[in-house]
Amino acid sequence: MTTTSNSKTKTRKRFIAGAVCPQCKALDTLALWREDHVEVVECVKCGHHQRQTDEQVNKHVRPHEQVIGIFHPE
């Protein structure tokens, strides 16, 4: 969902329940949003960022399935 304020578009960040940050190992601190058709995941505790394009997500789609998003902690 997006909201418009002062002619800029802001994207609402969503938290990923049960996710663990790959860098600081904190639980329930990962926020997910989209920027320019790229999924961005950020840890609100340590600031770790990870980006994934739609093309990377589509590589993992099997026939007759839909993918909301894939997160690969490193």
GROMACS .gro file of C-alpha atoms in nm:
model
   74
    1MET     CA    1   0.000   0.000   0.000
    2THR     CA    2   0.132   0.345  -0.080
    3THR     CA    3   0.045   0.684   0.056
    4THR     CA    4   0.113   1.016  -0.110
    5SER     CA    5   0.254   1.307   0.087
    6ASN     CA    6   0.408   1.626  -0.051
    7SER     CA    7   0.415   1.482  -0.406
    8LYS     CA    8   0.640   1.195  -0.293
    9THR     CA    9   0.522   0.835  -0.276
   10LYS     CA   10   0.594   0.649   0.046
   11THR     CA   11   0.580   0.272   0.062
   12ARG     CA   12   0.454   0.101   0.373
   13LYS     CA   13   0.707  -0.138   0.523
   14ARG     CA   14   0.583  -0.479   0.637
   15PHE     CA   15   0.753  -0.693   0.899
   16ILE     CA   16   0.829  -1.058   0.825
   17ALA     CA   17   0.698  -1.260   1.119
   18GLY     CA   18   0.942  -1.516   1.255
   19ALA     CA   19   1.230  -1.405   1.031
   20VAL     CA   20   1.583  -1.386   1.169
   21CYS     CA   21   1.835  -1.128   1.049
   22PRO     CA   22   2.126  -1.306   0.877
   23GLN     CA   23   2.373  -1.053   1.018
   24CYS     CA   24   2.277  -0.983   1.382
   25LYS     CA   25   2.050  -1.290   1.431
   26ALA     CA   26   1.770  -1.078   1.583
   27LEU     CA   27   1.419  -1.222   1.557
   28ASP     CA   28   1.125  -1.026   1.409
   29THR     CA   29   1.332  -0.723   1.302
   30LEU     CA   30   1.314  -0.760   0.921
   31ALA     CA   31   1.103  -0.509   0.727
   32LEU     CA   32   1.006  -0.570   0.362
   33TRP     CA   33   0.906  -0.315   0.096
   34ARG     CA   34   0.942  -0.253  -0.280
   35GLU     CA   35   1.152   0.016  -0.449
   36ASP     CA   36   1.147   0.042  -0.829
   37HIS     CA   37   1.022  -0.317  -0.876
   38VAL     CA   38   1.287  -0.453  -0.638
   39GLU     CA   39   1.205  -0.616  -0.304
   40VAL     CA   40   1.409  -0.467  -0.021
   41VAL     CA   41   1.454  -0.632   0.319
   42GLU     CA   42   1.613  -0.435   0.602
   43CYS     CA   43   1.686  -0.522   0.963
   44VAL     CA   44   1.559  -0.236   1.179
   45LYS     CA   45   1.806  -0.333   1.453
   46CYS     CA   46   2.141  -0.349   1.269
   47GLY     CA   47   2.055  -0.192   0.930
   48HIS     CA   48   2.144  -0.499   0.718
   49HIS     CA   49   1.997  -0.462   0.363
   50GLN     CA   50   1.914  -0.722   0.102
   51ARG     CA   51   1.761  -0.659  -0.243
   52GLN     CA   52   1.596  -0.903  -0.483
   53THR     CA   53   1.460  -0.825  -0.830
   54ASP     CA   54   1.144  -0.979  -0.977
   55GLU     CA   55   1.368  -1.170  -1.220
   56GLN     CA   56   1.543  -1.344  -0.930
   57VAL     CA   57   1.207  -1.434  -0.776
   58ASN     CA   58   1.068  -1.569  -1.106
   59LYS     CA   59   1.359  -1.814  -1.138
   60HIS     CA   60   1.219  -1.998  -0.836
   61VAL     CA   61   0.857  -2.025  -0.956
   62ARG     CA   62   0.748  -2.378  -1.042
   63PRO     CA   63   0.468  -2.443  -1.294
   64HIS     CA   64   0.117  -2.381  -1.159
   65GLU     CA   65   0.241  -2.192  -0.851
   66GLN     CA   66   0.249  -1.829  -0.750
   67VAL     CA   67   0.526  -1.676  -0.541
   68ILE     CA   68   0.465  -1.383  -0.311
   69GLY     CA   69   0.836  -1.341  -0.240
   70ILE     CA   70   1.149  -1.536  -0.161
   71PHE     CA   71   1.396  -1.427   0.105
   72HIS     CA   72   1.741  -1.588   0.107
   73PRO     CA   73   1.929  -1.506   0.429
   74GLU     CA   74   2.301  -1.511   0.372
   0.00000   0.00000   0.00000
